[in-house]
XYZ file of C-alpha atoms in Angstrom:
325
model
C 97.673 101.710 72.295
C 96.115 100.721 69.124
C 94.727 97.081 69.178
C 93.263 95.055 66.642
C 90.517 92.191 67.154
C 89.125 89.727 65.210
C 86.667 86.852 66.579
C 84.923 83.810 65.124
C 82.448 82.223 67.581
C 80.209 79.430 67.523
C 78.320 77.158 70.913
C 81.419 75.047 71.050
C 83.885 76.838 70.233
C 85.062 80.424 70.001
C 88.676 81.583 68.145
C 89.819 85.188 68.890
C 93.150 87.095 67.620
C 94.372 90.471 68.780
C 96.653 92.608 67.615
C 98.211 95.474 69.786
C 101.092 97.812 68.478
C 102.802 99.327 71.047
C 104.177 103.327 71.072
C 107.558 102.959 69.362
C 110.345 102.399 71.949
C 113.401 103.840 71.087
C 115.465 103.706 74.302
C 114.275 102.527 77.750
C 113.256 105.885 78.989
C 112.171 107.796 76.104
C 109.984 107.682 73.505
C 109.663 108.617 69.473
C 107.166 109.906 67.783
C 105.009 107.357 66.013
C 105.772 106.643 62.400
C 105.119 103.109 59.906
C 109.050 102.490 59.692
C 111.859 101.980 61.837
C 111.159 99.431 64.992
C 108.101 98.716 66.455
C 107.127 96.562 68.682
C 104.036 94.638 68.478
C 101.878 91.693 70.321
C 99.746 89.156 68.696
C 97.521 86.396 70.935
C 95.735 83.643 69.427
C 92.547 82.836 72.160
C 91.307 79.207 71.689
C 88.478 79.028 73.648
C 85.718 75.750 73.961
C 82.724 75.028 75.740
C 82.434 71.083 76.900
C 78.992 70.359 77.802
C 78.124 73.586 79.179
C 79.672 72.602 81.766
C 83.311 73.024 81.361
C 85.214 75.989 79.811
C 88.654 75.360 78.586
C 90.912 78.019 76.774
C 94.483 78.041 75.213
C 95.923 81.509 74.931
C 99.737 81.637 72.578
C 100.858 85.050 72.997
C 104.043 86.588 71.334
C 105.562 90.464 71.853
C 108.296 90.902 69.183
C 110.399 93.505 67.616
C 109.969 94.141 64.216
C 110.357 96.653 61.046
C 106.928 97.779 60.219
C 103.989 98.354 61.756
C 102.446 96.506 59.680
C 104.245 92.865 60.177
C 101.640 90.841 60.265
C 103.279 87.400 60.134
C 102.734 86.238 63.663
C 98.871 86.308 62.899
C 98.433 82.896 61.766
C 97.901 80.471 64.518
C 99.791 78.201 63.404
C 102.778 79.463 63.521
C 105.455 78.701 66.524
C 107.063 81.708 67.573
C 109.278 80.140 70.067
C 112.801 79.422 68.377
C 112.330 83.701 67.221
C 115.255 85.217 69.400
C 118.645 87.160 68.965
C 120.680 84.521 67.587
C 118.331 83.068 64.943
C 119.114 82.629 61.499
C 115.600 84.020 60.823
C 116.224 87.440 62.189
C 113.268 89.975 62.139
C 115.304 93.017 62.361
C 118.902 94.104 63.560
C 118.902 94.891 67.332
C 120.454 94.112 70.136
C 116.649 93.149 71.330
C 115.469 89.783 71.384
C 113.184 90.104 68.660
C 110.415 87.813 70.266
C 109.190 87.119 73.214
C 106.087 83.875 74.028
C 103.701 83.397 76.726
C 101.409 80.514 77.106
C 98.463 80.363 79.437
C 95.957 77.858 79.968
C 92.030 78.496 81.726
C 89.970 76.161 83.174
C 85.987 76.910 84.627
C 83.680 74.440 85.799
C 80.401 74.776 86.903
C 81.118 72.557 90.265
C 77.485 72.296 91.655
C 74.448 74.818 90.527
C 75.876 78.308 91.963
C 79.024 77.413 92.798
C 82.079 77.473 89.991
C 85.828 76.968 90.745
C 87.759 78.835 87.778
C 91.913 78.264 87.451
C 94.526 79.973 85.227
C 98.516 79.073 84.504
C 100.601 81.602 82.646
C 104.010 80.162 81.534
C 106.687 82.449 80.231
C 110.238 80.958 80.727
C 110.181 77.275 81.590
C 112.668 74.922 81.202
C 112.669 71.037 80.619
C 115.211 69.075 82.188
C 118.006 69.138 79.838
C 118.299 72.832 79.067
C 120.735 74.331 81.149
C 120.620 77.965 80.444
C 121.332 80.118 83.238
C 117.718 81.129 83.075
C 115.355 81.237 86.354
C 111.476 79.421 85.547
C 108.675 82.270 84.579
C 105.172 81.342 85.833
C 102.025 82.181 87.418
C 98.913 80.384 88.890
C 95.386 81.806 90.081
C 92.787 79.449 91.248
C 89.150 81.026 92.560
C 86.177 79.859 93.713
C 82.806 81.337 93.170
C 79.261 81.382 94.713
C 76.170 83.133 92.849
C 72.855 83.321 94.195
C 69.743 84.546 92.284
C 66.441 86.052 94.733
C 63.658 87.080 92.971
C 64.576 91.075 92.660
C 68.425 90.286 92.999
C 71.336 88.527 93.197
C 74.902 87.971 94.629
C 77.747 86.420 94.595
C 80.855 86.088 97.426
C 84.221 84.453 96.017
C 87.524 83.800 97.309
C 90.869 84.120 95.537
C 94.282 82.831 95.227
C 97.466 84.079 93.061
C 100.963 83.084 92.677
C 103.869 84.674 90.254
C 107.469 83.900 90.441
C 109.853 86.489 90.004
C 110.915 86.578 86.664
C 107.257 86.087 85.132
C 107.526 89.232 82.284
C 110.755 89.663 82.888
C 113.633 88.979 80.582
C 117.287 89.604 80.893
C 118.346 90.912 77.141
C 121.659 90.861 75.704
C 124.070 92.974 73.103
C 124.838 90.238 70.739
C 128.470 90.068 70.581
C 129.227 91.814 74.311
C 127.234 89.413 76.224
C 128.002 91.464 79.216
C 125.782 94.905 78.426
C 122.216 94.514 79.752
C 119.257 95.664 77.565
C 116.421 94.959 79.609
C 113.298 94.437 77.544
C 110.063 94.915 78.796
C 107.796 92.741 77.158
C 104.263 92.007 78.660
C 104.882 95.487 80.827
C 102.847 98.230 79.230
C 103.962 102.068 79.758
C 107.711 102.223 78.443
C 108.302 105.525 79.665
C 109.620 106.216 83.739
C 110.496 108.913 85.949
C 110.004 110.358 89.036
C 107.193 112.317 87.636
C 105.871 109.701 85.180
C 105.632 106.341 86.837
C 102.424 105.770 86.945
C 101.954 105.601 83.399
C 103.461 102.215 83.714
C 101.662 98.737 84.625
C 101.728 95.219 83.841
C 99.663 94.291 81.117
C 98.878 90.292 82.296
C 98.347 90.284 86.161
C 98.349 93.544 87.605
C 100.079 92.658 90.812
C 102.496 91.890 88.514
C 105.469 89.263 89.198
C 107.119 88.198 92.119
C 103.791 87.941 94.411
C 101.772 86.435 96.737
C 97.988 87.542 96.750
C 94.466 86.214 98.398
C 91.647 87.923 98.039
C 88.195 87.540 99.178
C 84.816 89.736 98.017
C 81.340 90.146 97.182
C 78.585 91.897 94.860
C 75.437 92.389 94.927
C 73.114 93.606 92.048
C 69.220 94.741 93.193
C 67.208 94.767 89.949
C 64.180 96.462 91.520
C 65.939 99.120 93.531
C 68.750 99.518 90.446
C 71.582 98.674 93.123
C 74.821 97.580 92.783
C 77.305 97.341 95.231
C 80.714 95.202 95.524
C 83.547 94.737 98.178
C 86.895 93.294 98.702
C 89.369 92.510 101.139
C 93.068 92.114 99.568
C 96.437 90.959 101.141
C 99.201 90.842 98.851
C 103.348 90.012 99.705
C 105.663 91.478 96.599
C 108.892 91.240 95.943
C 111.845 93.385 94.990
C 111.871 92.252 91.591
C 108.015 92.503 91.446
C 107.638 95.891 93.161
C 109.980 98.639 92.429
C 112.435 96.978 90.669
C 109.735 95.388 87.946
C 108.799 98.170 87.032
C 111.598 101.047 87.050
C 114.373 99.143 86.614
C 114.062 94.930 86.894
C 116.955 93.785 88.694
C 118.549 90.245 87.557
C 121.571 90.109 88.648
C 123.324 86.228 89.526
C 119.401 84.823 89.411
C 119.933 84.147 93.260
C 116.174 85.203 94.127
C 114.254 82.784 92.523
C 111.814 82.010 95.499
C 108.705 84.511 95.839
C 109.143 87.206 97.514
C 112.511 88.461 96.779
C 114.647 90.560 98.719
C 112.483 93.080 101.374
C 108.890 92.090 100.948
C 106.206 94.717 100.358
C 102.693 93.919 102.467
C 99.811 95.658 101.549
C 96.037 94.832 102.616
C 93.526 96.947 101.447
C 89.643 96.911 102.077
C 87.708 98.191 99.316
C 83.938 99.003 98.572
C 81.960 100.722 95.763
C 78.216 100.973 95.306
C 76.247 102.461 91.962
C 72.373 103.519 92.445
C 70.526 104.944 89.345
C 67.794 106.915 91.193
C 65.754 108.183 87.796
C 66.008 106.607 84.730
C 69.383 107.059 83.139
C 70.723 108.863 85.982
C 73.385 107.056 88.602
C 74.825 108.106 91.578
C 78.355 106.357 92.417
C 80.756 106.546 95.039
C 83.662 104.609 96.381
C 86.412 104.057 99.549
C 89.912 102.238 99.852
C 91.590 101.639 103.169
C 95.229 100.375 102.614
C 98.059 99.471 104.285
C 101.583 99.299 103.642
C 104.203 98.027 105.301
C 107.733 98.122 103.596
C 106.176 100.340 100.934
C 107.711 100.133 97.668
C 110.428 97.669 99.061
C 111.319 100.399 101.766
C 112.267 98.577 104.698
C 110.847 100.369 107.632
C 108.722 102.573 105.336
C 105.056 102.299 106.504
C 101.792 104.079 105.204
C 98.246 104.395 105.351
C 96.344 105.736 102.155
C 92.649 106.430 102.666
C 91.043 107.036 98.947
C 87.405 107.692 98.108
C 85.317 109.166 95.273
C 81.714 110.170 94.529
C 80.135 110.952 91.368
C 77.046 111.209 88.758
C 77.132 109.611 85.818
C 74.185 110.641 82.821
C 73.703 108.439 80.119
C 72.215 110.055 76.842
C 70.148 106.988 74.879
């Protein structure tokens, strides 16, 4: 996808702004070729990012993914500009389509340098929330990821171990679209998923473009790398159990299933339970010359939602990788 980036950075304080314009999605499950008119679909985020004290590193991220008429609709690039009230029914329409035209995200970062070597770093993604005196039949949209961090520098080396939690609710990007006047046909929009395009033969070209476990999950995660300056070493390692649900797994992505809103406790429906142990290590024996090479173990149980369905997947690779200077 074509993307767009522009940064201003100074010791306090660092502003970035990127623009990404999606392949033009005409239908669910097929795609046009690209061209400057007709609809497009685009996604702006505004990154505010400051340093307090060296110490503390706080960001604001105010993300929107709307539909509009040119590829070139540049209006959601100032940052101060609320995109939130930008949906079907708006006076202000962008374009005519039976697509919510917009669609927001919010996330907020916090990393602090606890104790010399040791740094606990926390995100919160919030894409459908509701305050107490909405009442649309709308389920709450949000994640949360909190890991802690320990780095230790030798005199020829370093490494670091950390440990990591994640939570997503079901709907997080996931939205239940509309036709304007029928509010009874179902256009199921995307948003923060990238790949538009699924088959049998083509799903992978689909994955979440924010976490990539993707809603509806439950993941910890613990690893460690290690970097050898003298021997031009690096190795790293993980161990990974994660619990997703139906509307995270194979419904998120082929075809997100709504219906009444009764799942709105992680994980829906039959859970998928993976753990996977994985390892890679990168040695540059001559100068500009590396040698790489890699393994996953995993295991599924319920794969893909499956109940019953079980499978082991062993994966490795090896190669050499020259780098002309």
């Amino acid at each position: 996808q074509e993307l767009m980036k522009l940064s201003a950075t100074s010791n306090i304080f660092t502003y970035n702004v990127s623009f990404t314009h999606f392949d033009n999605q005409s239908s669910a499950t097929e795609f046009e070729r690209a061209h400057f008119g007709g609809h497009h679909q685009n996604r702006v985020i505004h990154r505010f990012d400051f340093n307090i004290l060296d110490k503390i590193r706080a960001v604001v991220n105010f993300g929107a993914t709307y539909w509009a008429t040119s590829a070139f609709d540049f209006r959601f690039f100032t940052p101060f500009m609320i995109a939130h009230n930008y949906y079907n029914n708006s006076s202000d329409r962008f374009i005519e389509s039976p697509h919510d035209e917009a669609n927001n995200i919010f996330s907020v970062e916090i990393e602090a340098a606890l104790i010399p070597g040791l740094s606990l770093g926390a995100q919160f993604v919030m894409d459908q929330v509701q305050m107490a005196h909405e009442t649309a039949p709308l389920p709450n949209a949000f994640g949360g990821l909190l890991n802690l961090a320990w780095t230790e520098h030798l005199e020829n080396s370093s490494y670091t171990v950390w440990l990591e939690g994640a939570y997503t609710t079901p709907y997080l990007y996931l939205n239940e679209k509309y036709n304007d006047e029928e509010l009874t046909d179902p256009n199921y929009n995307y948003d923060w998923i990238l790949g538009y395009f699924y088959n049998d033969y083509q799903a992978s070209t689909m994955n979440y473009s924010g976490y990539p476990y993707g809603p509806d999950s439950i993941v910890i995660a613990a690893g460690a790398q290690y970097d050898n300056y003298e021997h031009h070493i690096k190795a790293d390692g993980r161990l990974v159990y994660s619990v997703t649900g139906e509307k995270g797994g194979r419904g998120g992505m082929s075809n997100p299933i709504f219906g009444d809103f009764a799942g709105k406790n992680t994980p829906t429906g039959i859970a998928w339970h993976v753990v996977k142990l994985e390892g890679n290590a990168t040695w540059e024996c001559v100068r500009n010359l590396e040698v790489l090479g890699g393994v996953s173990l995993q295991c599924h149980v319920n794969y893909k939602n499956q109940e019953g369905n079980t499978r082991f997947i062993p994966q490795t690779y090896f190669g050499i990788k020259w780098t002309i200077l």
